[in-house]
């Protein structure tokens, strides 16, 4: 069959199922990555599996999110991550070495391989032709132990790029255009595969900007071919021997197609508070700007920052604007330092941050009250910047630099003559901030600070559930709503009892107390519930508070998988109108739950809906809800989650 690239890689890695869209498949994973905000849980889970050394080709643990050390917690967690990595055969990228996705692209990503990462932006690796998927930490832990990764076979969408970008229009504008067309839920259940004549004009970091932000579409992943451009990038990174060519067959078949005329694009911005609220910068208008933040895994490559430096050279940041820059990696930062561009940034008035996620996840640099912040990042969800009423606009690096100079949202075409920044033919290579695991880890002692608490585990599902409706929310609720991040809450990521106090705190400060009091609880949601990050804390912490089910119109992929992994039932309305008949405080009954799930286990769907009846004690009305669980997922939920499921099997990974 004439295959597209996604299917070629999936086929090579398939261990169970058939490549039919909508069916559950399992693939083996070549590489894993974790970061420090999800990694502590992932390694606690890995330890619980009792596998002495990772079974992947390569596993890397990055410390890049929790880098503000306002107390002992983050520093303690980093020591745990460093020692647990050494013990189990995992590479450790030290704090300050850069953002996981940027460093992975530079130093480890390989075309044609699979990568599973405990971060939703893992698809950044798709820029190099790698099938890179974001998942919860527990799924990554299982993959480190050699277990397969289960997913629903996505539809493959061909995104055909034609013509070339005009001056001052960037890769960020391509993905913003895709978001404008598809929306934040338009990619759910899909892989976005880019092809066409426009691909050749995009460097690997530009391609990675596009695949990175495919996460905001809700896509399973996004992917570019591996071609001569990919080869040059790998050669420049001193890894030319890892290049393989990966192109779609001439008449490859796709499930859907979209065409983007690059020449027709102009500089775009995602307006508050959603990455798909996209307008041209001209349409958005010359809004006064208080802060500009440049960095993140989306837009902080060498060429991105060289362009910013070239725009700022010899000029000063507008007096209203605070400009902060966090280079994506130490490689980028050191190259800028050695070629003088860093001096241009400093002289222009930029406030330099270390190479880390920083303001993207609210780790410092919260803007002032009511501020407008222009950011080269990928998410502008409400409150994520650390300031509840700030308004965040997402743009490419040139537009951000232009706003820093003019103090207002500015189309970079106003900057005049455009000079393209060429990719270096040789990057500065120094991997000494990445610690390789010892061959013989016998002497390694794992350091566990007092912040690291034991992992809570769920119980098997009871026969009957009487669930209090703890909260009813709208469409597109993000994991930032469910389990906020930021400098105050992120340090609690390895302490579930403490972090659970903050569940839904930004929209409902009373949630945690109410949930604890209520006993078994349920959250009601709209469409795309749980969009955004891979943080399993958005399932684990509600589980700790007694949440047994979430009933929504639809779910985001990673969050749904995390709910199942922690034994929480992900239910959808069979009839969406039933959403209107539920009120906060209602009690909803699920009778003969185990029997119903067990009766169906094994014999029904791969992709069916598995129907249950729910009854409201207030109205007495019964209505149908769907669990959509595959036989394997049903067993996981029945047993109280993937850790129990894994422990209950004879070998750690026998199915
Ligand atoms: C994010 O961008 O929201 C994060 C922080 O990188 C998350 C992971 C996390 O919450 O730790 C993600 O995108 O998965
Ligand atoms: Fe870090 Fe932001 Fe990228 Fe998440 S989106 S990995 S917080 S830089």
PDB file of C-alpha atoms and ligand atoms in Angstrom, residues 35 37-38 65 101 118-121 357 360-361 378-379 384 479-480 485 490 493 532-535 537, ligand 1:
ATOM      1  CA  UNK A  35      10.610  16.762  32.611  1.00  0.00           C
ATOM      2  CA  UNK A  37       7.197  18.748  36.771  1.00  0.00           C
ATOM      3  CA  UNK A  38       5.886  15.379  35.601  1.00  0.00           C
ATOM      4  CA  UNK A  65      10.170  23.548  34.422  1.00  0.00           C
ATOM      5  CA  UNK A 101      11.885  19.549  23.640  1.00  0.00           C
ATOM      6  CA  UNK A 118       5.534  13.088  29.770  1.00  0.00           C
ATOM      7  CA  UNK A 119       4.835  16.484  28.294  1.00  0.00           C
ATOM      8  CA  UNK A 120       2.197  17.451  25.766  1.00  0.00           C
ATOM      9  CA  UNK A 121       4.706  19.229  23.511  1.00  0.00           C
ATOM     10  CA  UNK A 357      10.332  27.093  30.549  1.00  0.00           C
ATOM     11  CA  UNK A 360       5.548  29.977  29.876  1.00  0.00           C
ATOM     12  CA  UNK A 361       4.431  27.983  32.892  1.00  0.00           C
ATOM     13  CA  UNK A 378       2.139  28.180  22.607  1.00  0.00           C
ATOM     14  CA  UNK A 379      -0.573  28.706  25.243  1.00  0.00           C
ATOM     15  CA  UNK A 384      -1.387  30.656  33.066  1.00  0.00           C
ATOM     16  CA  UNK A 479      -5.612  21.175  32.640  1.00  0.00           C
ATOM     17  CA  UNK A 480      -4.452  24.627  33.800  1.00  0.00           C
ATOM     18  CA  UNK A 485       0.726  25.373  37.638  1.00  0.00           C
ATOM     19  CA  UNK A 490       4.471  23.513  40.741  1.00  0.00           C
ATOM     20  CA  UNK A 493       4.147  18.148  42.059  1.00  0.00           C
ATOM     21  CA  UNK A 532      -3.673  21.292  27.163  1.00  0.00           C
ATOM     22  CA  UNK A 533      -0.980  19.618  29.144  1.00  0.00           C
ATOM     23  CA  UNK A 534      -0.126  16.007  29.851  1.00  0.00           C
ATOM     24  CA  UNK A 535       0.049  16.594  33.595  1.00  0.00           C
ATOM     25  CA  UNK A 537      -1.809  15.527  38.385  1.00  0.00           C
TER      26      UNK A 537
HETATM   27  C1  LIG B   1       2.681  22.874  29.927  1.00  0.00           C
HETATM   28  O1  LIG B   1       3.133  23.456  28.946  1.00  0.00           O
HETATM   29  O2  LIG B   1       1.533  23.052  30.373  1.00  0.00           O
HETATM   30  C2  LIG B   1       3.554  21.859  30.625  1.00  0.00           C
HETATM   31  C3  LIG B   1       3.886  22.412  31.962  1.00  0.00           C
HETATM   32  O3  LIG B   1       4.749  21.686  29.915  1.00  0.00           O
HETATM   33  C4  LIG B   1       2.767  20.551  30.716  1.00  0.00           C
HETATM   34  C5  LIG B   1       3.359  19.527  31.560  1.00  0.00           C
HETATM   35  C6  LIG B   1       3.153  19.761  33.022  1.00  0.00           C
HETATM   36  O4  LIG B   1       2.096  20.230  33.447  1.00  0.00           O
HETATM   37  O5  LIG B   1       4.076  19.455  33.780  1.00  0.00           O
HETATM   38  C7  LIG B   1       2.467  19.921  29.349  1.00  0.00           C
HETATM   39  O6  LIG B   1       2.307  20.638  28.397  1.00  0.00           O
HETATM   40  O7  LIG B   1       2.312  18.697  29.270  1.00  0.00           O
END
